[in-house]
Amino acid sequence: MSVLVLGSLNMDIVMEVAEMPAVGETVLGDNVSYFFGGKGANQAVACRRMGEPVSLVGKVGNDTFGDKLMIHMNMADVDMSQVTLEAAAFTGTAAIMKLPEDNAIVVLPGANQLVAPEDLKDTVLENSRVLLAQLEIPPATVADALKRGREKGLITILNPAPYHEKVPEMLPFVDYVTPNEREFRRMTQPATDKAAFDVEAAMLAWSKEHETCLIVTRGSKGVSYVSEGQVKTVAAPNVTVKDTTGAGDTFNGILAAAFAQGENLSSAVLKASFGASLSVTKMGAQSGMPSAKQLAAFMAKNAAD
């Protein structure tokens, strides 16, 4: 496999409500939707839609959600041979209460918490070019995988989400780290520091002290990265936003695919940034992820504009 994704698989249950219930209160909702999710699964799908072979390493529980996720991911043409069923656990689940202007989320990690270093086989690493990981599984497992990946000569990418205090310890084994602005701030400042934050100045300062290439996703502001001692920014194209869920996962999956296909940093970031922008024009994390053909047409149109 060209790209190896180590990460989580979840079933997202989205309940649309007009207001949040108070403790002890029951409210009636308007609709319920089920989406296949988890950062690992999302990033694997985004990568595969670029035409790049991808294998996912993770765990699901012995339940209906696990069965459905396995079927869905196989239909997405992601190699699931390294995803194992954990009989004593339930599949990762996210319960999302979607309000008109906001949402509230409860995540139950389930089987994702049981992904261990031994679940990633050396033979799988040896047959891969790029290793992409996030932090919805145990950080110790991610750290071990990145170290082994670096030793075997893979391109290693860490999406430090959700952020964990162990991230700095992983960086010596990471080629590219891809935080959003909030995660990057936590990489550089204590969580209690409320002072004004100059992202680009902080990026330059951070990059002088680390060999890892820094790529910061900035929502509507685009994506910034440090190259040759300068901060370079890819502006986000103008789109009609319907759902930002999974935009970061789309970015990381496409980035991994681009590196596996031999693209340089600027080209890979450009493609991943435009792919993330295109993904927010549709509802759902995976359902909004573009194919290689759709992304090429979108980039050509915006270049013409």
Tab-separated table of C-alpha atoms in Angstrom:
chain	number	residue	atom	x	y	z
A	1	MET	CA	0.000	0.000	0.000
A	2	SER	CA	1.257	3.470	-0.839
A	3	VAL	CA	-0.348	5.375	2.079
A	4	LEU	CA	-0.839	3.893	5.527
A	5	VAL	CA	-3.360	5.635	7.802
A	6	LEU	CA	-3.296	4.818	11.506
A	7	GLY	CA	-6.376	6.077	13.289
A	8	SER	CA	-9.955	5.977	14.478
A	9	LEU	CA	-13.251	4.746	13.083
A	10	ASN	CA	-16.515	6.190	14.416
A	11	MET	CA	-20.201	6.247	13.718
A	12	ASP	CA	-21.507	9.813	13.981
A	13	ILE	CA	-25.134	10.216	15.080
A	14	VAL	CA	-26.329	13.745	14.329
A	15	MET	CA	-29.540	14.885	16.043
A	16	GLU	CA	-30.985	18.208	14.901
A	17	VAL	CA	-32.621	20.132	17.757
A	18	ALA	CA	-33.907	23.678	18.257
A	19	GLU	CA	-32.482	23.910	21.778
A	20	MET	CA	-30.350	21.945	24.201
A	21	PRO	CA	-32.196	20.128	26.986
A	22	ALA	CA	-31.424	21.123	30.551
A	23	VAL	CA	-30.489	18.425	33.052
A	24	GLY	CA	-33.566	16.268	33.637
A	25	GLU	CA	-35.397	17.747	30.639
A	26	THR	CA	-36.564	16.069	27.428
A	27	VAL	CA	-36.858	17.975	24.149
A	28	LEU	CA	-38.113	16.818	20.771
A	29	GLY	CA	-35.683	16.882	17.863
A	30	ASP	CA	-36.293	17.481	14.175
A	31	ASN	CA	-34.142	14.909	12.407
A	32	VAL	CA	-31.423	12.283	12.865
A	33	SER	CA	-28.632	11.371	10.448
A	34	TYR	CA	-25.915	8.735	10.574
A	35	PHE	CA	-22.484	9.486	9.126
A	36	PHE	CA	-19.408	7.290	8.883
A	37	GLY	CA	-16.548	9.086	10.610
A	38	GLY	CA	-13.498	9.012	12.803
A	39	LYS	CA	-10.388	10.901	11.721
A	40	GLY	CA	-8.608	7.774	10.577
A	41	ALA	CA	-11.472	6.590	8.397
A	42	ASN	CA	-12.109	10.094	7.041
A	43	GLN	CA	-8.502	10.689	6.058
A	44	ALA	CA	-8.221	7.264	4.445
A	45	VAL	CA	-11.279	7.957	2.275
A	46	ALA	CA	-9.975	11.402	1.255
A	47	CYS	CA	-6.672	9.841	0.252
A	48	ARG	CA	-8.261	6.995	-1.703
A	49	ARG	CA	-10.443	9.393	-3.687
A	50	MET	CA	-7.240	10.872	-5.080
A	51	GLY	CA	-6.582	7.490	-6.681
A	52	GLU	CA	-3.877	6.505	-4.208
A	53	PRO	CA	-3.899	2.998	-2.656
A	54	VAL	CA	-4.452	3.298	1.088
A	55	SER	CA	-4.556	0.912	4.023
A	56	LEU	CA	-6.208	1.723	7.365
A	57	VAL	CA	-5.017	0.374	10.727
A	58	GLY	CA	-7.535	0.528	13.582
A	59	LYS	CA	-10.261	-1.273	15.510
A	60	VAL	CA	-14.040	-1.555	15.553
A	61	GLY	CA	-16.330	-3.219	18.066
A	62	ASN	CA	-18.436	-6.340	17.725
A	63	ASP	CA	-21.673	-4.501	16.945
A	64	THR	CA	-23.872	-3.198	14.147
A	65	PHE	CA	-21.943	0.060	13.786
A	66	GLY	CA	-18.707	-1.879	13.362
A	67	ASP	CA	-20.261	-4.084	10.693
A	68	LYS	CA	-21.587	-1.069	8.795
A	69	LEU	CA	-18.266	0.764	8.965
A	70	MET	CA	-16.389	-2.254	7.589
A	71	ILE	CA	-18.843	-2.606	4.704
A	72	HIS	CA	-18.762	1.103	3.942
A	73	MET	CA	-14.973	1.403	4.000
A	74	ASN	CA	-14.561	-1.657	1.797
A	75	MET	CA	-16.998	-0.085	-0.657
A	76	ALA	CA	-14.820	3.050	-0.558
A	77	ASP	CA	-11.966	0.794	-1.751
A	78	VAL	CA	-9.865	1.303	1.374
A	79	ASP	CA	-7.805	-1.747	2.353
A	80	MET	CA	-9.346	-2.864	5.650
A	81	SER	CA	-7.237	-5.973	6.196
A	82	GLN	CA	-5.471	-4.272	9.139
A	83	VAL	CA	-8.679	-3.199	10.918
A	84	THR	CA	-9.537	-5.721	13.588
A	85	LEU	CA	-12.707	-6.478	15.509
A	86	GLU	CA	-12.471	-6.037	19.283
A	87	ALA	CA	-15.066	-8.381	20.749
A	88	ALA	CA	-15.019	-6.823	24.220
A	89	ALA	CA	-15.546	-3.226	23.062
A	90	PHE	CA	-18.110	-1.134	21.227
A	91	THR	CA	-17.383	0.788	18.041
A	92	GLY	CA	-16.368	4.412	18.494
A	93	THR	CA	-19.450	6.623	18.512
A	94	ALA	CA	-20.032	10.376	18.368
A	95	ALA	CA	-23.397	11.795	19.463
A	96	ILE	CA	-23.817	15.249	17.966
A	97	MET	CA	-26.641	17.595	18.922
A	98	LYS	CA	-26.822	20.085	16.064
A	99	LEU	CA	-28.436	23.395	16.964
A	100	PRO	CA	-29.271	26.130	14.433
A	101	GLU	CA	-26.067	28.060	15.202
A	102	ASP	CA	-23.858	25.606	17.072
A	103	ASN	CA	-23.519	22.011	18.226
A	104	ALA	CA	-22.634	19.891	21.249
A	105	ILE	CA	-20.727	16.642	20.872
A	106	VAL	CA	-20.133	13.601	23.069
A	107	VAL	CA	-17.491	11.164	21.783
A	108	LEU	CA	-17.248	7.603	23.086
A	109	PRO	CA	-13.894	6.228	21.841
A	110	GLY	CA	-14.754	2.561	22.396
A	111	ALA	CA	-12.517	0.220	20.388
A	112	ASN	CA	-10.340	3.127	19.256
A	113	GLN	CA	-8.846	3.243	22.753
A	114	LEU	CA	-7.537	-0.282	22.320
A	115	VAL	CA	-5.376	0.264	19.224
A	116	ALA	CA	-1.914	-0.880	20.356
A	117	PRO	CA	1.600	-0.727	18.841
A	118	GLU	CA	1.492	-4.410	17.961
A	119	ASP	CA	-1.564	-3.822	15.760
A	120	LEU	CA	0.730	-2.131	13.237
A	121	LYS	CA	2.801	-4.836	11.554
A	122	ASP	CA	6.317	-4.208	10.257
A	123	THR	CA	5.390	-5.818	6.935
A	124	VAL	CA	2.624	-3.231	6.444
A	125	LEU	CA	5.039	-0.379	7.157
A	126	GLU	CA	7.588	-1.810	4.757
A	127	ASN	CA	5.035	-1.815	1.917
A	128	SER	CA	4.076	1.857	2.414
A	129	ARG	CA	5.527	5.208	1.320
A	130	VAL	CA	3.617	7.555	3.621
A	131	LEU	CA	2.367	7.164	7.211
A	132	LEU	CA	-0.459	9.478	8.327
A	133	ALA	CA	-1.648	9.515	11.948
A	134	GLN	CA	-3.929	11.547	14.261
A	135	LEU	CA	-4.683	11.407	17.973
A	136	GLU	CA	-8.109	9.775	18.408
A	137	ILE	CA	-6.259	6.593	19.376
A	138	PRO	CA	-3.723	6.214	22.235
A	139	PRO	CA	-0.825	8.687	21.841
A	140	ALA	CA	1.683	6.002	22.841
A	141	THR	CA	0.575	3.924	19.850
A	142	VAL	CA	0.937	6.907	17.517
A	143	ALA	CA	4.393	7.751	18.888
A	144	ASP	CA	5.601	4.186	18.410
A	145	ALA	CA	4.257	4.081	14.844
A	146	LEU	CA	5.894	7.371	13.866
A	147	LYS	CA	9.244	6.235	15.248
A	148	ARG	CA	9.065	2.932	13.374
A	149	GLY	CA	7.876	4.669	10.226
A	150	ARG	CA	10.808	7.096	10.322
A	151	GLU	CA	13.245	4.196	10.864
A	152	LYS	CA	11.872	2.472	7.750
A	153	GLY	CA	12.172	5.592	5.624
A	154	LEU	CA	8.489	6.518	5.279
A	155	ILE	CA	7.267	10.090	4.918
A	156	THR	CA	5.559	10.705	8.274
A	157	ILE	CA	2.630	13.101	8.784
A	158	LEU	CA	1.058	13.911	12.147
A	159	ASN	CA	-2.292	15.668	12.360
A	160	PRO	CA	-2.198	16.640	16.077
A	161	ALA	CA	-5.945	16.466	16.623
A	162	PRO	CA	-7.366	16.336	19.155
A	163	TYR	CA	-4.312	17.986	20.664
A	164	HIS	CA	-2.336	16.053	23.293
A	165	GLU	CA	0.511	17.179	25.526
A	166	LYS	CA	2.700	14.350	24.148
A	167	VAL	CA	2.876	15.958	20.685
A	168	PRO	CA	6.282	17.642	21.285
A	169	GLU	CA	7.783	14.240	22.118
A	170	MET	CA	6.624	12.846	18.757
A	171	LEU	CA	8.057	15.622	16.585
A	172	PRO	CA	11.573	14.154	16.154
A	173	PHE	CA	9.930	11.386	14.109
A	174	VAL	CA	7.549	13.616	12.117
A	175	ASP	CA	8.294	15.065	8.668
A	176	TYR	CA	5.120	17.182	8.452
A	177	VAL	CA	2.880	18.356	11.295
A	178	THR	CA	-0.534	19.799	10.377
A	179	PRO	CA	-2.269	21.595	13.262
A	180	ASN	CA	-5.092	24.077	12.897
A	181	GLU	CA	-4.561	27.515	14.466
A	182	ARG	CA	-5.902	26.487	17.863
A	183	GLU	CA	-3.789	23.334	17.970
A	184	PHE	CA	-0.712	25.259	16.868
A	185	ARG	CA	-1.235	27.758	19.658
A	186	ARG	CA	-1.277	24.875	22.136
A	187	MET	CA	1.975	23.615	20.591
A	188	THR	CA	3.634	26.947	21.365
A	189	GLN	CA	1.923	28.412	24.424
A	190	PRO	CA	0.425	27.167	27.705
A	191	ALA	CA	-3.326	26.627	27.474
A	192	THR	CA	-3.788	29.331	30.121
A	193	ASP	CA	-2.000	32.015	28.054
A	194	LYS	CA	-4.653	34.416	26.724
A	195	ALA	CA	-2.255	36.905	25.140
A	196	ALA	CA	-2.677	37.980	21.525
A	197	PHE	CA	-1.285	35.406	19.115
A	198	ASP	CA	0.495	36.324	15.866
A	199	VAL	CA	0.258	33.053	13.934
A	200	GLU	CA	2.836	33.812	11.253
A	201	ALA	CA	5.432	35.179	13.678
A	202	ALA	CA	4.914	32.141	15.886
A	203	MET	CA	5.304	29.836	12.880
A	204	LEU	CA	8.670	31.349	11.985
A	205	ALA	CA	9.898	31.185	15.573
A	206	TRP	CA	8.748	27.594	15.969
A	207	SER	CA	10.321	26.479	12.695
A	208	LYS	CA	13.726	27.857	13.699
A	209	GLU	CA	13.749	25.392	16.594
A	210	HIS	CA	12.319	22.303	14.850
A	211	GLU	CA	13.240	20.276	11.785
A	212	THR	CA	9.633	19.185	11.250
A	213	CYS	CA	7.884	21.057	8.432
A	214	LEU	CA	4.969	23.079	9.842
A	215	ILE	CA	1.672	23.388	7.946
A	216	VAL	CA	-1.136	25.290	9.701
A	217	THR	CA	-4.728	25.056	8.439
A	218	ARG	CA	-6.544	28.361	9.017
A	219	GLY	CA	-10.133	27.864	7.872
A	220	SER	CA	-11.371	30.665	5.629
A	221	LYS	CA	-7.882	32.239	5.746
A	222	GLY	CA	-6.432	29.279	3.857
A	223	VAL	CA	-3.326	27.279	4.737
A	224	SER	CA	0.087	28.596	5.793
A	225	TYR	CA	3.376	26.730	5.805
A	226	VAL	CA	7.033	27.516	6.375
A	227	SER	CA	9.438	27.045	3.476
A	228	GLU	CA	12.980	28.408	3.105
A	229	GLY	CA	12.586	30.578	6.179
A	230	GLN	CA	9.371	32.223	5.011
A	231	VAL	CA	5.670	31.803	5.762
A	232	LYS	CA	3.777	31.064	2.579
A	233	THR	CA	-0.025	31.080	2.450
A	234	VAL	CA	-2.455	29.440	0.052
A	235	ALA	CA	-5.620	31.532	0.100
A	236	ALA	CA	-8.892	29.634	0.395
A	237	PRO	CA	-11.092	29.944	-2.714
A	238	ASN	CA	-14.536	31.486	-2.283
A	239	VAL	CA	-17.172	28.801	-1.774
A	240	THR	CA	-20.647	28.491	-0.294
A	241	VAL	CA	-20.125	26.698	3.007
A	242	LYS	CA	-22.662	24.034	3.977
A	243	ASP	CA	-20.742	21.887	6.457
A	244	THR	CA	-17.157	22.255	7.687
A	245	THR	CA	-17.122	18.769	9.258
A	246	GLY	CA	-14.212	16.788	7.873
A	247	ALA	CA	-12.472	19.683	6.101
A	248	GLY	CA	-9.273	19.106	8.063
A	249	ASP	CA	-9.444	15.374	7.399
A	250	THR	CA	-9.907	16.050	3.695
A	251	PHE	CA	-6.823	18.275	3.755
A	252	ASN	CA	-4.661	15.656	5.461
A	253	GLY	CA	-5.811	12.762	3.288
A	254	ILE	CA	-5.157	14.664	0.060
A	255	LEU	CA	-1.801	15.909	1.387
A	256	ALA	CA	-0.694	12.327	2.092
A	257	ALA	CA	-1.809	11.208	-1.360
A	258	ALA	CA	0.068	14.074	-3.019
A	259	PHE	CA	3.295	13.241	-1.212
A	260	ALA	CA	2.895	9.569	-2.123
A	261	GLN	CA	2.510	10.630	-5.754
A	262	GLY	CA	5.791	12.541	-5.608
A	263	GLU	CA	4.475	16.114	-5.477
A	264	ASN	CA	6.538	18.802	-3.770
A	265	LEU	CA	5.451	20.748	-0.696
A	266	SER	CA	3.894	23.756	-2.442
A	267	SER	CA	1.987	21.610	-4.935
A	268	ALA	CA	0.763	19.203	-2.254
A	269	VAL	CA	-0.447	22.001	0.034
A	270	LEU	CA	-2.213	23.761	-2.845
A	271	LYS	CA	-4.072	20.614	-3.860
A	272	ALA	CA	-4.989	19.708	-0.259
A	273	SER	CA	-6.169	23.255	0.495
A	274	PHE	CA	-8.442	23.382	-2.538
A	275	GLY	CA	-9.758	19.903	-1.749
A	276	ALA	CA	-10.673	20.970	1.777
A	277	SER	CA	-12.458	24.061	0.428
A	278	LEU	CA	-14.438	21.955	-2.024
A	279	SER	CA	-15.414	19.489	0.716
A	280	VAL	CA	-17.278	22.108	2.782
A	281	THR	CA	-19.776	22.729	-0.030
A	282	LYS	CA	-21.555	19.454	0.826
A	283	MET	CA	-23.000	17.947	3.994
A	284	GLY	CA	-21.137	15.220	5.856
A	285	ALA	CA	-17.436	14.555	6.367
A	286	GLN	CA	-16.867	11.744	3.867
A	287	SER	CA	-19.780	12.518	1.564
A	288	GLY	CA	-18.279	15.941	0.848
A	289	MET	CA	-14.808	14.662	-0.053
A	290	PRO	CA	-13.975	15.198	-3.740
A	291	SER	CA	-12.657	12.721	-6.273
A	292	ALA	CA	-9.419	13.476	-8.117
A	293	LYS	CA	-11.429	14.434	-11.199
A	294	GLN	CA	-13.706	16.796	-9.241
A	295	LEU	CA	-10.723	18.430	-7.550
A	296	ALA	CA	-8.872	18.926	-10.837
A	297	ALA	CA	-11.946	20.611	-12.376
A	298	PHE	CA	-12.392	22.837	-9.292
A	299	MET	CA	-8.746	23.909	-9.342
A	300	ALA	CA	-8.869	24.608	-13.083
A	301	LYS	CA	-12.014	26.723	-12.672
A	302	ASN	CA	-10.525	28.777	-9.851
A	303	ALA	CA	-7.287	29.245	-11.768
A	304	ALA	CA	-9.325	30.574	-14.717
A	305	ASP	CA	-11.289	32.895	-12.418
